[in-house]
C-alpha cells in the first residue's frame, strides 16, 4: 500500500511525487502489431517462455514463491505456481494458495462506494463532510477526489520508514490513525494534482460503514464476495483463516527474512484483503459483467480523472488506467510488508494477467514485474516493436542521459548535471533517489522514445530496461552546456 515515489526535477528543482507502475511514453512513429492475437491455448514454446521469464525474475530478486494466472476473454488460459509459500517449512506455493493482495483491495472499496451511489445512498461529488463532518479537510474534498487520489490529503503512512514499519504491526483506533495527518495542511488544492494517498481509502471505508450501517468487512463480504462465490477471499481480521495463506518475506540487509504483517487497523479499506488467483478472477469477471456495479458504474471506475488543468491522472476509481508496451492497461498493484501482487487487464487484447508473490520488496515490485514478464512471453512481437528506438536519436544526448542515470543510481558524482541541480542532489536528495533506484542494477539498455515539450524546454524521453519485466521511464532536459538541467524519473 505504500506507493513508490517518482522524483521529478525541472530547472534545478527536485520534487518527489507519487507515481503509478505504468507509463504512457510512446515512441514516435512506432508501429505495433495488430491486437487480438492471444491464442485460445498456450503452446509449448510460449509456456517455456513464461517459465523462463518468471524464473529469471524470481532468481534475480530472490522471490520465495509466486502464482500466475492468464485469462483470455475471461476464460483461464494458463495457471502455474512457483517456489515456496513457506520457506521455513518447505511448503510449495500452489495456484490455490491465498496471498495478501494489498492495494488491489482499493477497487473493492471503490466498487462499494459506486454501488452505494447507484442505490441512492450517497453521491460521489458530495463533500466528505456530509458523511464524516469531523474528518480532516472534510468540507474541502469530495468522495470522488478521495477515490481518484486527487484530494490532496497527506498519506498516513508517511514518516520514517523504521518507525512506521514498527507502528503498522500494532492495533490503532481509527481516530488515532487519522490524527497522524489531521494537523497537516493539504498537499495541494483538491483536484489540482494527483498523488497516491491511502488516507482517502481509509476514510472511504468509514463512509461505507456510516452509509450502509455495516462494518466495512461485513459489507464487502455480504454484498461483494458472497454473491460472486468468492469463498477463498477474506481479510486480515479473519485470524482463523490466516494459517493456510502464504508467508510474507522481504530482504533486510540483503538477507531474506519473514516479514511482519500490517495490522488490519492500518490497512483496512486501503488494502487488507487476502485472495486466491481463482477468486480474484471471479471478481474481475463479476465486475465486467455488471454483477457488482452497473456497466455505467464500471465505465466511471475505468475512466481516468482529470486535474483542474485538464491533465489525465491515469487513475479512475480504484483502478490505474494507463499503458505499457504500447497497449492500454487497466488494473492495480498491491504491496504490503511481505507481498507484492498485480492484476492487469489489456482490453484491446482481451488479456488479463494476475500475479501474486510473497516478497514485499518495492524496488522493483515482483508482482507487476511478473505480469510484464508474462506479457512479454505471450507477445514477444509487441514487446520487440516497443523496444525499438524512435527515429532522430542524438547519440550525445543519449550518452549524457545514461551517464546521469547511473550517477543517480550511485548517489554520487553528478558530473553530468547542471551546477544548481548538482547542489540539490549533493544536499541529500540524491541519496533518496539512490535508495529508490540503485537496487535495479545497471540498465541493460536505454531506449530513446522521442521528445516532448515542457514549460522549461524540450525533454528527451527514454526507457531504461533492466531485464525481463523491469523498466523505468527517464526524461532529461539538456542546458546550453550540454548538461542535464532537469529530469523526470518514474
CSV table of C-alpha atoms in Angstrom, one decimal:
chain,number,residue,atom,x,y,z
A,1,UNK,CA,0.0,0.0,0.0
A,2,UNK,CA,2.9,2.3,0.5
A,3,UNK,CA,3.2,3.7,-3.0
A,4,UNK,CA,6.5,4.1,-4.9
A,5,UNK,CA,7.8,7.6,-5.3
A,6,UNK,CA,8.8,9.2,-8.5
A,7,UNK,CA,11.3,12.0,-8.5
A,8,UNK,CA,10.9,15.0,-10.9
A,9,UNK,CA,13.3,17.8,-11.4
A,10,UNK,CA,12.9,20.8,-13.7
A,11,UNK,CA,15.2,23.8,-13.8
A,12,UNK,CA,17.1,22.5,-10.8
A,13,UNK,CA,14.1,21.9,-8.6
A,14,UNK,CA,13.8,18.3,-7.5
A,15,UNK,CA,10.3,17.2,-6.4
A,16,UNK,CA,9.1,13.8,-5.1
A,17,UNK,CA,5.7,12.8,-6.2
A,18,UNK,CA,3.8,9.5,-6.3
A,19,UNK,CA,3.5,7.6,-9.5
A,20,UNK,CA,1.8,4.5,-10.8
A,21,UNK,CA,3.6,1.5,-12.0
A,22,UNK,CA,2.8,2.2,-15.7
A,23,UNK,CA,3.6,4.9,-18.1
A,24,UNK,CA,2.5,6.2,-21.5
A,25,UNK,CA,5.7,7.4,-23.3
A,26,UNK,CA,5.1,6.3,-26.9
A,27,UNK,CA,7.9,6.0,-29.4
A,28,UNK,CA,7.4,8.4,-32.2
A,29,UNK,CA,6.4,6.5,-35.3
A,30,UNK,CA,6.4,3.1,-33.7
A,31,UNK,CA,4.1,0.6,-35.4
A,32,UNK,CA,2.7,-2.1,-33.1
A,33,UNK,CA,1.4,-5.4,-34.3
A,34,UNK,CA,-2.4,-5.7,-34.6
A,35,UNK,CA,-4.0,-6.6,-31.2
A,36,UNK,CA,-6.3,-9.6,-30.7
A,37,UNK,CA,-3.6,-12.3,-31.3
A,38,UNK,CA,-3.7,-14.0,-27.9
A,39,UNK,CA,-4.1,-17.7,-28.8
A,40,UNK,CA,-7.0,-19.9,-27.5
A,41,UNK,CA,-4.5,-22.1,-25.9
A,42,UNK,CA,-0.8,-21.6,-24.9
A,43,UNK,CA,1.6,-23.7,-26.9
A,44,UNK,CA,4.7,-25.4,-25.5
A,45,UNK,CA,7.1,-22.7,-26.8
A,46,UNK,CA,5.1,-20.0,-25.1
A,47,UNK,CA,4.9,-22.0,-21.9
A,48,UNK,CA,8.7,-22.3,-21.9
A,49,UNK,CA,9.0,-18.5,-22.4
A,50,UNK,CA,6.6,-17.9,-19.5
A,51,UNK,CA,8.5,-20.3,-17.3
A,52,UNK,CA,11.8,-18.7,-18.3
A,53,UNK,CA,10.7,-15.2,-17.7
A,54,UNK,CA,9.1,-16.0,-14.4
A,55,UNK,CA,12.2,-18.0,-13.4
A,56,UNK,CA,14.5,-15.1,-14.3
A,57,UNK,CA,12.5,-12.6,-12.2
A,58,UNK,CA,12.3,-15.0,-9.2
A,59,UNK,CA,16.0,-15.8,-9.3
A,60,UNK,CA,17.2,-12.2,-9.8
A,61,UNK,CA,15.1,-10.8,-7.0
A,62,UNK,CA,15.1,-13.9,-4.8
A,63,UNK,CA,11.4,-14.2,-4.8
A,64,UNK,CA,10.3,-17.1,-2.4
A,65,UNK,CA,7.0,-18.0,-4.1
A,66,UNK,CA,4.6,-16.9,-6.8
A,67,UNK,CA,1.4,-17.8,-8.5
A,68,UNK,CA,0.4,-16.7,-12.0
A,69,UNK,CA,-2.9,-16.8,-13.9
A,70,UNK,CA,-3.5,-15.8,-17.6
A,71,UNK,CA,-7.0,-15.3,-18.9
A,72,UNK,CA,-8.3,-14.6,-22.4
A,73,UNK,CA,-11.8,-13.1,-22.7
A,74,UNK,CA,-12.4,-14.1,-19.1
A,75,UNK,CA,-11.5,-17.7,-19.6
A,76,UNK,CA,-8.5,-19.3,-17.9
A,77,UNK,CA,-5.6,-19.9,-20.3
A,78,UNK,CA,-2.8,-20.8,-18.1
A,79,UNK,CA,-2.1,-21.1,-14.3
A,80,UNK,CA,1.0,-22.1,-12.5
A,81,UNK,CA,2.7,-21.7,-9.1
A,82,UNK,CA,6.4,-21.4,-8.5
A,83,UNK,CA,8.6,-21.7,-5.4
A,84,UNK,CA,7.6,-21.8,-1.8
A,85,UNK,CA,4.7,-20.3,0.1
A,86,UNK,CA,6.5,-21.1,3.4
A,87,UNK,CA,10.3,-21.1,3.2
A,88,UNK,CA,10.9,-22.4,6.8
A,89,UNK,CA,8.5,-25.3,6.4
A,90,UNK,CA,9.5,-26.0,2.8
A,91,UNK,CA,5.8,-25.8,1.7
A,92,UNK,CA,5.3,-25.3,-2.0
A,93,UNK,CA,3.1,-22.5,-3.4
A,94,UNK,CA,0.0,-23.6,-5.2
A,95,UNK,CA,-2.4,-21.9,-7.7
A,96,UNK,CA,-4.9,-22.0,-4.9
A,97,UNK,CA,-2.7,-20.5,-2.2
A,98,UNK,CA,-4.1,-17.3,-0.6
A,99,UNK,CA,-1.9,-14.3,-0.8
A,100,UNK,CA,-2.3,-10.8,0.7
A,101,UNK,CA,-3.4,-8.6,-2.2
A,102,UNK,CA,-2.7,-5.2,-0.7
A,103,UNK,CA,-4.0,-2.2,-2.6
A,104,UNK,CA,-5.9,-4.4,-5.1
A,105,UNK,CA,-8.4,-4.0,-2.2
A,106,UNK,CA,-9.0,-0.4,-3.3
A,107,UNK,CA,-11.1,-1.5,-6.3
A,108,UNK,CA,-13.4,-3.4,-3.9
A,109,UNK,CA,-13.7,-0.2,-1.8
A,110,UNK,CA,-14.3,1.9,-4.9
A,111,UNK,CA,-16.9,-0.6,-6.2
A,112,UNK,CA,-18.7,-0.5,-2.8
A,113,UNK,CA,-18.9,3.3,-3.0
A,114,UNK,CA,-20.2,3.3,-6.6
A,115,UNK,CA,-22.7,0.6,-5.6
A,116,UNK,CA,-24.0,2.8,-2.8
A,117,UNK,CA,-24.3,5.7,-5.2
A,118,UNK,CA,-26.4,3.5,-7.5
A,119,UNK,CA,-28.6,2.6,-4.6
A,120,UNK,CA,-29.2,6.3,-4.0
A,121,UNK,CA,-27.4,6.4,-0.6
A,122,UNK,CA,-24.6,8.8,-1.5
A,123,UNK,CA,-23.2,10.8,-4.3
A,124,UNK,CA,-19.5,10.8,-5.5
A,125,UNK,CA,-19.4,14.5,-5.8
A,126,UNK,CA,-20.7,15.1,-2.2
A,127,UNK,CA,-18.2,16.6,0.2
A,128,UNK,CA,-16.7,14.2,2.7
A,129,UNK,CA,-18.3,16.4,5.4
A,130,UNK,CA,-21.7,15.1,4.6
A,131,UNK,CA,-20.7,11.7,6.0
A,132,UNK,CA,-17.7,12.4,8.2
A,133,UNK,CA,-18.0,16.0,9.3
A,134,UNK,CA,-15.1,15.8,11.7
A,135,UNK,CA,-12.6,14.3,9.2
A,136,UNK,CA,-9.6,16.5,8.2
A,137,UNK,CA,-10.5,18.9,5.4
A,138,UNK,CA,-13.9,17.3,5.1
A,139,UNK,CA,-15.5,20.4,3.7
A,140,UNK,CA,-12.8,20.8,1.0
A,141,UNK,CA,-12.7,17.3,-0.6
A,142,UNK,CA,-15.2,15.1,-2.3
A,143,UNK,CA,-15.7,11.4,-2.3
A,144,UNK,CA,-14.7,11.3,-6.0
A,145,UNK,CA,-11.4,13.0,-5.2
A,146,UNK,CA,-10.7,10.5,-2.4
A,147,UNK,CA,-11.4,7.6,-4.8
A,148,UNK,CA,-9.1,9.1,-7.5
A,149,UNK,CA,-6.2,10.3,-5.3
A,150,UNK,CA,-6.8,14.0,-6.2
A,151,UNK,CA,-7.9,15.1,-2.7
A,152,UNK,CA,-4.5,16.4,-1.5
A,153,UNK,CA,-4.8,14.6,1.8
A,154,UNK,CA,-1.5,13.6,3.2
A,155,UNK,CA,-0.8,9.8,3.4
A,156,UNK,CA,-1.0,8.5,7.0
A,157,UNK,CA,1.8,6.0,6.1
A,158,UNK,CA,4.3,8.9,5.6
A,159,UNK,CA,7.1,9.0,8.1
A,160,UNK,CA,10.5,7.5,9.0
A,161,UNK,CA,10.3,4.0,7.5
A,162,UNK,CA,11.5,2.1,10.5
A,163,UNK,CA,9.2,4.0,12.8
A,164,UNK,CA,6.1,3.4,10.6
A,165,UNK,CA,7.2,-0.2,10.0
A,166,UNK,CA,7.0,-0.9,13.7
A,167,UNK,CA,3.8,1.1,14.3
A,168,UNK,CA,1.9,-0.6,11.5
A,169,UNK,CA,2.0,-4.0,13.1
A,170,UNK,CA,0.2,-2.7,16.2
A,171,UNK,CA,-3.6,-2.1,16.6
A,172,UNK,CA,-4.7,1.5,16.3
A,173,UNK,CA,-8.0,3.2,16.7
A,174,UNK,CA,-9.5,4.9,13.6
A,175,UNK,CA,-9.3,8.4,15.2
A,176,UNK,CA,-5.7,7.9,16.2
A,177,UNK,CA,-4.8,6.8,12.6
A,178,UNK,CA,-6.4,9.8,11.1
A,179,UNK,CA,-4.8,12.0,13.8
A,180,UNK,CA,-1.5,11.2,12.1
A,181,UNK,CA,-2.4,13.6,9.3
A,182,UNK,CA,-5.2,15.7,11.0
A,183,UNK,CA,-3.0,18.8,11.6
A,184,UNK,CA,-1.3,18.6,8.2
A,185,UNK,CA,-2.3,21.1,5.5
A,186,UNK,CA,-3.5,19.7,2.2
A,187,UNK,CA,-0.5,18.7,0.0
A,188,UNK,CA,-2.2,20.6,-2.9
A,189,UNK,CA,-5.6,22.2,-3.7
A,190,UNK,CA,-8.2,19.4,-4.2
A,191,UNK,CA,-8.5,18.4,-7.8
A,192,UNK,CA,-5.4,20.3,-8.9
A,193,UNK,CA,-2.9,17.3,-8.9
A,194,UNK,CA,-2.7,13.5,-8.4
A,195,UNK,CA,-0.8,11.9,-5.6
A,196,UNK,CA,-1.4,8.4,-4.3
A,197,UNK,CA,-2.8,8.5,-0.7
A,198,UNK,CA,-4.0,5.6,1.4
A,199,UNK,CA,-5.8,8.2,3.6
A,200,UNK,CA,-8.6,8.6,1.1
A,201,UNK,CA,-9.4,4.9,1.2
A,202,UNK,CA,-9.3,4.6,4.9
A,203,UNK,CA,-11.8,7.4,5.1
A,204,UNK,CA,-14.0,5.9,2.3
A,205,UNK,CA,-14.1,2.7,4.4
A,206,UNK,CA,-15.6,4.6,7.2
A,207,UNK,CA,-18.1,6.3,4.8
A,208,UNK,CA,-19.2,2.9,3.7
A,209,UNK,CA,-19.9,2.0,7.3
A,210,UNK,CA,-21.8,5.2,8.0
A,211,UNK,CA,-24.0,4.9,4.9
A,212,UNK,CA,-24.6,1.2,5.0
A,213,UNK,CA,-24.8,0.7,8.8
A,214,UNK,CA,-22.5,-2.3,8.4
A,215,UNK,CA,-18.8,-2.8,9.4
A,216,UNK,CA,-16.7,-2.4,6.3
A,217,UNK,CA,-15.5,-6.1,6.3
A,218,UNK,CA,-19.1,-7.3,6.7
A,219,UNK,CA,-20.3,-5.1,3.8
A,220,UNK,CA,-17.6,-6.4,1.5
A,221,UNK,CA,-18.3,-10.0,2.4
A,222,UNK,CA,-22.1,-9.8,2.2
A,223,UNK,CA,-22.5,-7.6,-0.9
A,224,UNK,CA,-19.4,-8.2,-2.9
A,225,UNK,CA,-17.7,-11.5,-2.1
A,226,UNK,CA,-20.6,-13.9,-1.3
A,227,UNK,CA,-22.7,-13.1,-4.4
A,228,UNK,CA,-19.8,-13.9,-6.6
A,229,UNK,CA,-18.9,-17.1,-4.9
A,230,UNK,CA,-15.6,-15.7,-3.6
A,231,UNK,CA,-15.3,-18.2,-0.8
A,232,UNK,CA,-11.5,-18.0,-0.6
A,233,UNK,CA,-11.2,-14.3,-0.1
A,234,UNK,CA,-11.1,-12.9,3.4
A,235,UNK,CA,-9.4,-10.1,5.4
A,236,UNK,CA,-6.5,-9.9,7.8
A,237,UNK,CA,-9.1,-9.7,10.5
A,238,UNK,CA,-10.1,-13.4,9.9
A,239,UNK,CA,-7.4,-14.8,12.1
A,240,UNK,CA,-8.7,-18.4,11.9
A,241,UNK,CA,-8.1,-18.4,8.1
A,242,UNK,CA,-4.6,-17.0,8.1
A,243,UNK,CA,-2.8,-20.3,8.7
A,244,UNK,CA,-3.3,-21.5,5.1
A,245,UNK,CA,-2.0,-18.4,3.4
A,246,UNK,CA,1.4,-17.7,2.0
A,247,UNK,CA,4.0,-16.4,4.4
A,248,UNK,CA,5.3,-12.9,3.6
A,249,UNK,CA,9.0,-12.1,3.2
A,250,UNK,CA,11.3,-9.2,2.5
A,251,UNK,CA,15.0,-8.6,2.3
A,252,UNK,CA,16.7,-6.9,5.2
A,253,UNK,CA,20.4,-6.1,4.7
A,254,UNK,CA,20.4,-8.4,1.7
A,255,UNK,CA,19.0,-11.4,3.8
A,256,UNK,CA,15.6,-12.8,3.1
A,257,UNK,CA,13.5,-12.7,6.3
A,258,UNK,CA,10.0,-13.4,7.3
A,259,UNK,CA,8.1,-10.1,7.2
A,260,UNK,CA,5.8,-8.7,9.9
A,261,UNK,CA,2.2,-8.1,8.8
A,262,UNK,CA,0.3,-4.8,8.7
A,263,UNK,CA,-2.3,-4.8,11.4
A,264,UNK,CA,-5.7,-4.6,9.7
A,265,UNK,CA,-6.4,-1.4,11.6
A,266,UNK,CA,-3.7,0.2,9.4
A,267,UNK,CA,-4.6,-1.4,6.1
A,268,UNK,CA,-8.4,-1.7,6.2
A,269,UNK,CA,-10.3,-0.4,3.2
A,270,UNK,CA,-6.9,0.6,1.7
A,271,UNK,CA,-5.5,-2.9,1.5
A,272,UNK,CA,-6.4,-5.7,3.9
A,273,UNK,CA,-7.8,-8.4,1.7
A,274,UNK,CA,-6.4,-11.9,1.1
A,275,UNK,CA,-7.4,-13.8,-2.0
A,276,UNK,CA,-6.5,-16.6,-4.5
A,277,UNK,CA,-6.0,-16.4,-8.2
A,278,UNK,CA,-9.3,-18.0,-9.0
A,279,UNK,CA,-11.3,-15.8,-6.6
A,280,UNK,CA,-9.7,-12.6,-8.0
A,281,UNK,CA,-10.6,-13.8,-11.5
A,282,UNK,CA,-14.2,-14.3,-10.2
A,283,UNK,CA,-14.2,-10.7,-9.0
A,284,UNK,CA,-12.8,-9.4,-12.3
A,285,UNK,CA,-15.5,-11.4,-14.3
A,286,UNK,CA,-18.3,-10.2,-12.0
A,287,UNK,CA,-17.2,-6.6,-12.3
A,288,UNK,CA,-17.0,-6.8,-16.1
A,289,UNK,CA,-20.4,-8.5,-16.3
A,290,UNK,CA,-22.2,-5.8,-14.3
A,291,UNK,CA,-22.9,-8.1,-11.3
A,292,UNK,CA,-21.1,-5.7,-8.9
A,293,UNK,CA,-21.9,-2.3,-10.3
A,294,UNK,CA,-23.7,-1.3,-13.4
A,295,UNK,CA,-21.9,-1.1,-16.7
A,296,UNK,CA,-22.2,2.7,-16.4
A,297,UNK,CA,-20.6,2.4,-12.9
A,298,UNK,CA,-17.8,0.3,-14.3
A,299,UNK,CA,-17.2,2.9,-17.0
A,300,UNK,CA,-16.9,5.5,-14.3
A,301,UNK,CA,-14.4,3.4,-12.4
A,302,UNK,CA,-12.3,2.9,-15.6
A,303,UNK,CA,-12.3,6.5,-16.8
A,304,UNK,CA,-9.2,8.5,-15.6
A,305,UNK,CA,-9.9,11.5,-13.6
A,306,UNK,CA,-8.5,14.8,-14.8
A,307,UNK,CA,-6.9,17.6,-12.9
A,308,UNK,CA,-8.2,21.1,-12.9
A,309,UNK,CA,-5.8,21.8,-15.8
A,310,UNK,CA,-7.3,19.0,-17.8
A,311,UNK,CA,-4.4,16.6,-17.5
A,312,UNK,CA,-5.2,12.9,-17.2
A,313,UNK,CA,-4.3,11.3,-13.9
A,314,UNK,CA,-4.1,7.8,-15.4
A,315,UNK,CA,-6.3,6.7,-12.5
A,316,UNK,CA,-10.0,6.1,-12.3
A,317,UNK,CA,-11.8,5.0,-9.2
A,318,UNK,CA,-9.7,2.3,-7.6
A,319,UNK,CA,-8.0,1.4,-10.9
A,320,UNK,CA,-5.0,2.6,-12.8
A,321,UNK,CA,-5.8,3.3,-16.5
A,322,UNK,CA,-2.5,3.6,-18.4
A,323,UNK,CA,-0.5,1.8,-21.0
A,324,UNK,CA,2.5,-0.5,-21.2
A,325,UNK,CA,4.4,-1.9,-24.2
A,326,UNK,CA,2.1,0.4,-26.3
A,327,UNK,CA,-1.0,-1.4,-25.1
A,328,UNK,CA,-3.9,0.0,-23.0
A,329,UNK,CA,-3.9,-1.4,-19.5
A,330,UNK,CA,-6.4,-1.3,-16.6
A,331,UNK,CA,-5.6,-2.7,-13.2
A,332,UNK,CA,-3.9,-2.3,-9.9
A,333,UNK,CA,-0.9,-3.5,-8.0
A,334,UNK,CA,-0.8,-4.4,-4.3
A,335,UNK,CA,2.2,-4.1,-1.9
A,336,UNK,CA,2.5,-4.8,1.8
A,337,UNK,CA,5.4,-5.6,4.0
A,338,UNK,CA,5.7,-9.2,2.8
A,339,UNK,CA,3.7,-9.3,-0.5
A,340,UNK,CA,3.6,-7.7,-3.9
A,341,UNK,CA,0.8,-8.5,-6.4
A,342,UNK,CA,-0.7,-7.3,-9.6
A,343,UNK,CA,-4.0,-7.7,-11.5
A,344,UNK,CA,-3.7,-6.2,-15.0
A,345,UNK,CA,-6.1,-6.2,-17.9
A,346,UNK,CA,-5.3,-5.4,-21.6
A,347,UNK,CA,-8.7,-4.5,-23.1
A,348,UNK,CA,-7.5,-4.4,-26.7
A,349,UNK,CA,-6.2,-8.0,-26.4
A,350,UNK,CA,-8.9,-9.3,-24.1
A,351,UNK,CA,-6.0,-10.4,-21.9
A,352,UNK,CA,-5.7,-10.5,-18.1
A,353,UNK,CA,-2.6,-11.4,-16.2
A,354,UNK,CA,-2.7,-11.9,-12.4
A,355,UNK,CA,0.5,-12.4,-10.4
A,356,UNK,CA,0.9,-13.0,-6.7
A,357,UNK,CA,4.2,-13.1,-4.8
A,358,UNK,CA,5.2,-13.4,-1.2
A,359,UNK,CA,8.1,-10.9,-1.5
A,360,UNK,CA,7.5,-7.4,-0.1
A,361,UNK,CA,10.5,-5.6,-1.6
A,362,UNK,CA,9.4,-2.4,-3.5
A,363,UNK,CA,12.3,-1.7,-5.8
A,364,UNK,CA,11.1,-3.2,-8.1
A,365,UNK,CA,7.9,-4.8,-7.1
A,366,UNK,CA,7.9,-8.5,-8.1
A,367,UNK,CA,4.2,-8.7,-8.7
A,368,UNK,CA,4.0,-6.1,-11.5
A,369,UNK,CA,7.3,-7.4,-12.8
A,370,UNK,CA,5.9,-10.8,-13.3
A,371,UNK,CA,2.8,-9.6,-15.2
A,372,UNK,CA,5.2,-7.7,-17.5
A,373,UNK,CA,7.4,-10.8,-18.0
A,374,UNK,CA,4.4,-13.0,-18.8
A,375,UNK,CA,3.1,-10.4,-21.2
A,376,UNK,CA,6.5,-10.4,-22.9
A,377,UNK,CA,6.3,-14.2,-23.2
A,378,UNK,CA,2.8,-14.1,-24.7
A,379,UNK,CA,3.5,-11.2,-27.1
A,380,UNK,CA,7.2,-11.0,-28.0
A,381,UNK,CA,6.3,-9.2,-31.2
A,382,UNK,CA,4.6,-6.4,-29.4
A,383,UNK,CA,7.5,-6.0,-27.0
A,384,UNK,CA,10.0,-6.1,-29.8
A,385,UNK,CA,8.2,-3.3,-31.6
A,386,UNK,CA,8.0,-1.3,-28.3
A,387,UNK,CA,11.8,-1.9,-27.7
A,388,UNK,CA,12.8,-0.2,-31.0
A,389,UNK,CA,14.1,3.3,-30.5
A,390,UNK,CA,12.4,6.3,-32.1
A,391,UNK,CA,13.9,8.0,-35.1
A,392,UNK,CA,16.1,11.1,-34.6
A,393,UNK,CA,18.1,9.9,-31.7
A,394,UNK,CA,21.0,12.2,-30.7
A,395,UNK,CA,23.9,9.9,-29.6
A,396,UNK,CA,25.5,12.7,-27.5
A,397,UNK,CA,22.2,13.3,-25.5
A,398,UNK,CA,21.7,9.6,-25.0
A,399,UNK,CA,25.2,9.2,-23.6
A,400,UNK,CA,24.6,12.1,-21.3
A,401,UNK,CA,21.2,10.6,-20.2
A,402,UNK,CA,22.8,7.2,-19.5
A,403,UNK,CA,25.7,8.7,-17.5
A,404,UNK,CA,23.3,10.9,-15.5
A,405,UNK,CA,21.0,7.9,-14.8
A,406,UNK,CA,23.9,5.8,-13.5
A,407,UNK,CA,25.0,8.7,-11.3
A,408,UNK,CA,21.5,8.9,-9.8
A,409,UNK,CA,21.7,5.2,-9.0
A,410,UNK,CA,25.2,5.5,-7.4
A,411,UNK,CA,24.1,8.5,-5.4
A,412,UNK,CA,27.3,10.5,-6.0
A,413,UNK,CA,29.3,12.2,-8.7
A,414,UNK,CA,26.6,14.1,-10.6
A,415,UNK,CA,29.2,15.4,-13.1
A,416,UNK,CA,26.6,15.3,-15.9
A,417,UNK,CA,24.1,17.6,-14.1
A,418,UNK,CA,23.9,21.4,-14.1
A,419,UNK,CA,25.5,23.2,-11.1
A,420,UNK,CA,22.2,24.1,-9.5
A,421,UNK,CA,20.8,20.6,-9.8
A,422,UNK,CA,24.1,19.0,-8.6
A,423,UNK,CA,23.9,21.2,-5.5
A,424,UNK,CA,20.4,19.9,-4.6
A,425,UNK,CA,21.4,16.3,-5.2
A,426,UNK,CA,24.5,16.6,-3.1
A,427,UNK,CA,22.4,18.2,-0.3
A,428,UNK,CA,20.7,14.8,0.3
A,429,UNK,CA,18.1,14.4,-2.3
A,430,UNK,CA,20.4,12.3,-4.4
A,431,UNK,CA,20.7,9.7,-1.6
A,432,UNK,CA,17.0,9.2,-1.5
A,433,UNK,CA,17.0,8.6,-5.2
A,434,UNK,CA,19.9,6.2,-4.9
A,435,UNK,CA,18.0,4.2,-2.4
A,436,UNK,CA,14.9,4.1,-4.6
A,437,UNK,CA,16.6,3.0,-7.9
A,438,UNK,CA,20.0,1.8,-7.1
A,439,UNK,CA,18.8,-1.8,-6.5
A,440,UNK,CA,17.6,-2.1,-10.0
A,441,UNK,CA,21.1,-2.6,-11.2
A,442,UNK,CA,22.9,-1.3,-14.4
A,443,UNK,CA,20.4,-0.7,-17.2
A,444,UNK,CA,20.6,-3.3,-19.9
A,445,UNK,CA,19.5,-0.6,-22.4
A,446,UNK,CA,18.3,3.0,-22.6
A,447,UNK,CA,15.7,3.2,-25.3
A,448,UNK,CA,15.0,6.5,-27.0
A,449,UNK,CA,11.3,7.3,-27.2
A,450,UNK,CA,11.4,10.7,-28.9
A,451,UNK,CA,10.9,14.2,-27.5
A,452,UNK,CA,8.2,16.1,-25.7
A,453,UNK,CA,7.7,19.7,-24.6
A,454,UNK,CA,7.7,21.1,-21.1
A,455,UNK,CA,7.4,24.6,-19.9
A,456,UNK,CA,11.2,24.8,-19.5
A,457,UNK,CA,12.0,23.3,-22.9
A,458,UNK,CA,12.5,20.1,-24.8
A,459,UNK,CA,12.5,16.8,-22.9
A,460,UNK,CA,14.3,13.8,-24.3
A,461,UNK,CA,12.4,10.7,-23.4
A,462,UNK,CA,13.9,7.3,-22.7
A,463,UNK,CA,13.0,4.0,-21.1
A,464,UNK,CA,15.7,2.3,-19.0
A,465,UNK,CA,15.3,-1.5,-19.1
A,466,UNK,CA,16.7,-4.0,-16.5
A,467,UNK,CA,15.9,-7.4,-17.8
A,468,UNK,CA,12.5,-9.3,-18.1
A,469,UNK,CA,9.6,-7.2,-17.0
A,470,UNK,CA,11.6,-4.3,-15.4
A,471,UNK,CA,11.8,-0.9,-17.0
A,472,UNK,CA,11.7,2.7,-15.9
A,473,UNK,CA,10.8,5.9,-17.9
A,474,UNK,CA,13.5,8.6,-17.7
A,475,UNK,CA,13.3,12.1,-19.3
A,476,UNK,CA,16.0,14.7,-19.4
A,477,UNK,CA,16.3,18.3,-20.4
A,478,UNK,CA,19.7,19.5,-21.6
A,479,UNK,CA,21.0,23.0,-21.0
A,480,UNK,CA,23.3,25.1,-23.3
A,481,UNK,CA,26.4,23.5,-21.7
A,482,UNK,CA,25.1,20.0,-22.7
A,483,UNK,CA,24.4,19.0,-19.1
A,484,UNK,CA,21.2,17.7,-17.5
A,485,UNK,CA,19.2,20.7,-16.2
A,486,UNK,CA,16.0,18.8,-15.5
A,487,UNK,CA,14.8,15.3,-15.4
A,488,UNK,CA,11.7,13.2,-14.7
A,489,UNK,CA,12.1,9.7,-13.3
A,490,UNK,CA,9.2,7.2,-12.6
